[in-house]
CSV table of C-alpha atoms and ligand atoms in Angstrom, one decimal:
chain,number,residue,atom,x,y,z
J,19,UNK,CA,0.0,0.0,0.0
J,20,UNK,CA,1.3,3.4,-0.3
J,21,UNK,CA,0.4,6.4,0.7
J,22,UNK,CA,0.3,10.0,-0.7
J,23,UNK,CA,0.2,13.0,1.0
J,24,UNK,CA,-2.3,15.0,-0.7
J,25,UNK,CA,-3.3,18.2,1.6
J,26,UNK,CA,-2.6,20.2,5.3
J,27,UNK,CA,-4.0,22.9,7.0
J,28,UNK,CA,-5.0,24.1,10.5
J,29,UNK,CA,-8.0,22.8,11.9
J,30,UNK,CA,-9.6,24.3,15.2
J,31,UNK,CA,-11.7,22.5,17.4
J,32,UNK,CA,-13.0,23.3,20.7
J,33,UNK,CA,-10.1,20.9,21.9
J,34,UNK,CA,-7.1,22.8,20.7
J,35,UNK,CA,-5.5,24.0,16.9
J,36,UNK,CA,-4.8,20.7,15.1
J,37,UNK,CA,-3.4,20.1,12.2
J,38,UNK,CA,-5.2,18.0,9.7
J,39,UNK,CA,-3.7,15.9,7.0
J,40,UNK,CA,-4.9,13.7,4.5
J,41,UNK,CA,-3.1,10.9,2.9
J,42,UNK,CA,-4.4,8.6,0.2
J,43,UNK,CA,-4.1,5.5,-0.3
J,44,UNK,CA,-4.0,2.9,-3.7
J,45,UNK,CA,-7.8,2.1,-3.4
J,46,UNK,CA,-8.8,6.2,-3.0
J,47,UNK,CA,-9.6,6.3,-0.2
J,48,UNK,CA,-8.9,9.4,2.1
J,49,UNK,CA,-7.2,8.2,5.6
J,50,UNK,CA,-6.8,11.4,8.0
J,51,UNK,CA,-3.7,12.2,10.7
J,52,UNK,CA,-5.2,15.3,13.1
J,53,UNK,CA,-2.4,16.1,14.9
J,54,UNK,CA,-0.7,18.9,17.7
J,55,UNK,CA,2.6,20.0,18.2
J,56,UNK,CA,5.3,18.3,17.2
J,57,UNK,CA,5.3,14.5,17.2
J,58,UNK,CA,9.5,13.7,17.0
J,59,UNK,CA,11.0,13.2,20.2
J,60,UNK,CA,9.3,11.6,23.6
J,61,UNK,CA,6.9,9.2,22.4
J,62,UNK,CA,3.4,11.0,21.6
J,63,UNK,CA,-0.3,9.8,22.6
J,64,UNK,CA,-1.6,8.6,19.4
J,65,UNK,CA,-5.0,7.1,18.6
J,66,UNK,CA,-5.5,5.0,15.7
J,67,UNK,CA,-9.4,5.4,15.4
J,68,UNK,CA,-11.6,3.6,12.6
J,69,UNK,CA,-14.6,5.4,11.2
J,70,UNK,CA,-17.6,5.3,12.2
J,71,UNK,CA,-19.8,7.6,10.9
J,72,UNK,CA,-22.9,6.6,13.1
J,73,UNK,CA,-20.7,7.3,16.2
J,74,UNK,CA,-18.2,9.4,15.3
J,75,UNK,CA,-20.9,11.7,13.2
J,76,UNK,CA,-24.2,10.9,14.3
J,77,UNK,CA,-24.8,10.5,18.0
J,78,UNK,CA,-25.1,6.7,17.8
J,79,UNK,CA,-25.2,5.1,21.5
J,80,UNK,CA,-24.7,1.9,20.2
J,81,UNK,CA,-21.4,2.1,19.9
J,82,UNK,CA,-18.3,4.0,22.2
J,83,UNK,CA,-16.5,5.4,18.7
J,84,UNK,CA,-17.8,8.7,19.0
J,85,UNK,CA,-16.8,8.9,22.7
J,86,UNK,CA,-13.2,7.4,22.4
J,87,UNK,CA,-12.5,10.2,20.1
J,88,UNK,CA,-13.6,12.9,21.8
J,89,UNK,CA,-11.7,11.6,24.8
J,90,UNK,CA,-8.8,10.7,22.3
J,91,UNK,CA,-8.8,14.7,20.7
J,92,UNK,CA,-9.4,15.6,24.6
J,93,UNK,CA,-6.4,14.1,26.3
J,94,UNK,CA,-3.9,15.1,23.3
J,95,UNK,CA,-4.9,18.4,23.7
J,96,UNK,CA,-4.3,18.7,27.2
J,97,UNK,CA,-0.8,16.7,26.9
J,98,UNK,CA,0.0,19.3,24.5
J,99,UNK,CA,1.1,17.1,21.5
J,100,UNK,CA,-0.2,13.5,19.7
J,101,UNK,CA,-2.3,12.9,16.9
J,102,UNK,CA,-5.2,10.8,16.2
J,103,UNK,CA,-4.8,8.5,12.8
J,104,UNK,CA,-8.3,8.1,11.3
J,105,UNK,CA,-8.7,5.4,9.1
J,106,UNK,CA,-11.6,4.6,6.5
J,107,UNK,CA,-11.8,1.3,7.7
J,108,UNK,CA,-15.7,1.8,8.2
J,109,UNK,CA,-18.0,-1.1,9.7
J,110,UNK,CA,-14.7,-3.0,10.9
J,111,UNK,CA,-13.6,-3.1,7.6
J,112,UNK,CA,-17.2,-3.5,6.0
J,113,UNK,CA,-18.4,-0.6,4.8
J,114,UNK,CA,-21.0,1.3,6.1
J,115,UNK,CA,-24.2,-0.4,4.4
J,116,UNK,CA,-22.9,-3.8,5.7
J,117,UNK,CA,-22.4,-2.6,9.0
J,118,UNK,CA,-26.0,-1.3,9.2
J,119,UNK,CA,-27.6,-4.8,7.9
J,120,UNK,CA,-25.1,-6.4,11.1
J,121,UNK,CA,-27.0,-3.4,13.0
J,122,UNK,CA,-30.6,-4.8,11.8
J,123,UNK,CA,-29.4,-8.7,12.7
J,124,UNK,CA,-28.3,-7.3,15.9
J,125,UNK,CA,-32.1,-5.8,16.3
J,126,UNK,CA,-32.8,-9.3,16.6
J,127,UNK,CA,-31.2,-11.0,18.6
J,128,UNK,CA,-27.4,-11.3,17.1
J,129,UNK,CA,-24.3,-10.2,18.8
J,130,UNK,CA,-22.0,-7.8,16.7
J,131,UNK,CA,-19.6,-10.8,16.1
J,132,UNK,CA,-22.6,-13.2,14.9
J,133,UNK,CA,-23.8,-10.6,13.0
J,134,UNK,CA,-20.9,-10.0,11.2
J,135,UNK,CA,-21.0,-14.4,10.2
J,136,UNK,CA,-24.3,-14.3,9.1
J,137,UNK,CA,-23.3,-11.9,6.7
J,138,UNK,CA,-20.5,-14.1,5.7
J,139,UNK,CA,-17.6,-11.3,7.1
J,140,UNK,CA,-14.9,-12.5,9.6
J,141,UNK,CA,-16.0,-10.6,12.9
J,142,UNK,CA,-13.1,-8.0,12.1
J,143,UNK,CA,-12.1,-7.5,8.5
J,144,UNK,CA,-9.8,-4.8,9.4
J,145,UNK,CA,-5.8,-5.1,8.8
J,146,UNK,CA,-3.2,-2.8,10.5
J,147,UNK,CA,-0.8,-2.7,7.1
J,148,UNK,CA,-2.6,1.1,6.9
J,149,UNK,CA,-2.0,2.4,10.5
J,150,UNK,CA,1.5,0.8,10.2
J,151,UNK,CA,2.0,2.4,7.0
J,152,UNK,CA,1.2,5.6,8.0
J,153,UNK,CA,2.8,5.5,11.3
J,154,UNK,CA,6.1,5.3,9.0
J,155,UNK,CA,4.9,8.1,6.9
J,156,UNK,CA,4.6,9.5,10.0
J,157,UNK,CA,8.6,8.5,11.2
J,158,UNK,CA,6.4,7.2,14.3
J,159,UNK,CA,8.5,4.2,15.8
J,160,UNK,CA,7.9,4.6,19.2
J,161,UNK,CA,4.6,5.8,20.9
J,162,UNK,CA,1.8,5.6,23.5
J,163,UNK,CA,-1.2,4.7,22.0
J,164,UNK,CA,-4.4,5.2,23.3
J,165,UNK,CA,-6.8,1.6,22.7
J,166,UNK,CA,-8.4,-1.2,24.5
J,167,UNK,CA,-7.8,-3.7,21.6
J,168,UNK,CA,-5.2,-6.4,22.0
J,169,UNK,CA,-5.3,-7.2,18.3
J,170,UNK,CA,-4.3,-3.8,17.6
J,171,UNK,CA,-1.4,-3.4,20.2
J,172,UNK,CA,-0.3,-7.0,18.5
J,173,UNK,CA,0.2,-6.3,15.0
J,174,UNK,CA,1.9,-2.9,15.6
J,175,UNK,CA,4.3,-4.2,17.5
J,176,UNK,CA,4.9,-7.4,15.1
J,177,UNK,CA,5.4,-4.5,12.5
J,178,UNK,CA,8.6,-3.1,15.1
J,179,UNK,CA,6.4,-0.3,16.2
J,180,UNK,CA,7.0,0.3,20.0
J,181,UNK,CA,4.6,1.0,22.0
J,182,UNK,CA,5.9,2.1,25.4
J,183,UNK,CA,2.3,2.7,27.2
J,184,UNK,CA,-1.0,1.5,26.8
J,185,UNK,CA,-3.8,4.2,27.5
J,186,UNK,CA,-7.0,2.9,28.1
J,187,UNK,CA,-9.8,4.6,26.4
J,188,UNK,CA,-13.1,3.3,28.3
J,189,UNK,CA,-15.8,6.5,27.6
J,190,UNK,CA,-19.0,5.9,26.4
J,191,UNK,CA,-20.4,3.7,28.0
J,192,UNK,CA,-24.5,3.9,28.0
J,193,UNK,CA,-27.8,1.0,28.1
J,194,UNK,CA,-27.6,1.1,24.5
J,195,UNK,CA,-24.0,-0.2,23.9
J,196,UNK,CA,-23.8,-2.5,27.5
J,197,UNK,CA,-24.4,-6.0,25.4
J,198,UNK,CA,-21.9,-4.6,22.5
J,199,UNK,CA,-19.1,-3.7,24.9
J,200,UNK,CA,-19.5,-7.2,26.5
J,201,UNK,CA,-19.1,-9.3,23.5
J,202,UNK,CA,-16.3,-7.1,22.5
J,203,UNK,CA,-14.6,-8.3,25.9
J,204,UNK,CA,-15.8,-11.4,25.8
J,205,UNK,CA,-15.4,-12.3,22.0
J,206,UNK,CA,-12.8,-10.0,20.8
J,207,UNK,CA,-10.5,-9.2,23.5
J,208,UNK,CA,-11.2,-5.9,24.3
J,209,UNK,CA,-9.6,-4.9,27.7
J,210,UNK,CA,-12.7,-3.5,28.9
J,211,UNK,CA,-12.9,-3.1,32.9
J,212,UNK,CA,-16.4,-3.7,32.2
J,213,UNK,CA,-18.4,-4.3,36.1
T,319,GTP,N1,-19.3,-4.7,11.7
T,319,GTP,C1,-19.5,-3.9,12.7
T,319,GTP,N2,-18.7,-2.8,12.9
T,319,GTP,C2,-19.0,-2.1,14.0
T,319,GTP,C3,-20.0,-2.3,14.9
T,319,GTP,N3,-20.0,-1.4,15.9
T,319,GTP,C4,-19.0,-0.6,15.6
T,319,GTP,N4,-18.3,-1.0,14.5
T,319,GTP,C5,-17.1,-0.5,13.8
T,319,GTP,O1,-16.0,-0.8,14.7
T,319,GTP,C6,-15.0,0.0,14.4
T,319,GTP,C7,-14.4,0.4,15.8
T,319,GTP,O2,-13.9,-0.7,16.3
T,319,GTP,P1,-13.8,-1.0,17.9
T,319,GTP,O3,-13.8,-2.4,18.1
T,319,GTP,O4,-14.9,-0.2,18.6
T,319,GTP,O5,-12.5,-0.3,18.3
T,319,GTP,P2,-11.0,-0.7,18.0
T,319,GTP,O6,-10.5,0.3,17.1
T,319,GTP,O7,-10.9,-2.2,17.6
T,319,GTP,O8,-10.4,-0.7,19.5
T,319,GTP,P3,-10.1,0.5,20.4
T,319,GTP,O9,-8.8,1.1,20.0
T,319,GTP,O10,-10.1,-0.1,21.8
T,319,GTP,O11,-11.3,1.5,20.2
T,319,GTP,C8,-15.5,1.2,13.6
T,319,GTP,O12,-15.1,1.0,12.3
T,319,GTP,C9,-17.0,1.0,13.7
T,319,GTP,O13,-17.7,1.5,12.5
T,319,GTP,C10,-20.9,-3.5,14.7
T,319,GTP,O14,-21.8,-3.8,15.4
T,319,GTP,N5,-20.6,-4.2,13.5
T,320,ZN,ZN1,-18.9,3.1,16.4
């Protein structure tokens, strides 16, 4: 996969000034780094967020997304520096009109991984070559990155990226998304301190 740098400029939010920049990739697609201050030396806080454009976008409680990157944009902004990578990688991996018809199984009675089977997907259709990629776009060998996910923490550092602290990300939590949040424990491996 490569990765082209296509665009920068400032971007405030009420968090802080970023920086937003979008690479992309062979497929088209637009990935997005928002990022503060100056990433080279300690390691930074990073997040490496997939999209969700029902949670990140639309207020959608059944799902943490759109809280884990408010709190992600939140706690870079008061450290001073980081950057969160967001990657197209919609649905898991997919898309967003599949990821609704696992929403309508899930209405009833499927969990998100079952879901996901019935529809003949693997539960998580994602790979890391992406973040990893960009990460070295990035010259990012060495950081703190801000996840529950096991899978994720895995194949970054398989790929030699280091990651020297793990910052748990648990926001968002509501009726709506309890059941989701325990199969992701449960079935996925989420490190959820989940009551
Ligand atoms: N297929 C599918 N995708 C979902 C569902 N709910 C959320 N997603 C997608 O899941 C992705 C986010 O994955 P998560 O498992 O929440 O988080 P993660 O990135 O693996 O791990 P963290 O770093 O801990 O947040 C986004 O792309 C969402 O669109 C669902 O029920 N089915
Ligand atoms: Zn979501």
């Amino acid at each position: 996969m490569t990765l082209q740098r296509i665009a920068e400029s400032k971007l405030p939010t009420p968090f802080a000034e970023f920086r937003i920049t979008v690479f992309q990739s062979d497929d088209g697609k637009e990935h997005v780094v928002v990022s503060l201050g100056e990433l080279a030396g300690e390691p930074p806080l990073i997040r490496i967020h997939s999209e969700c454009l029902t949670g990140d976008a639309l207020f959608s409680l059944r799902c943490d997304c759109g809280a884990q990157l408010n709190a992600a944009l939140q706690k870079i902004a008061e450290d001073g520096r980081g950057a969160v990578l967001y990657l197209r990688q919609e649905g898991r991996g997919i898309g967003l009109g599949n990821k609704i018809r696992a929403y309508a199984l899930q209405d009833k009675g499927a969990d998100t991984v079952e879901a996901n089977h019935q529809l003949g997907f693997p539960a998580d259709a994602r790979e890391y070559g992406l973040a990893i990629d960009l990460l070295k776009e990035l010259d990012l060998c060495h950081i703190r990155l801000m996840t529950n996910n096991p899978r994720k923490l895995d194949a970054l550092e398989q790929a030699g990226v280091t990651i020297v602290e793990r910052v748990p990300l648990e926001s968002g939590r509501n009726p709506h998304n309890e059941s989701y949040l325990a199969t992701k424990a449960a079935k996925l491996g989420h490190l959820l301190g989940l009551p």
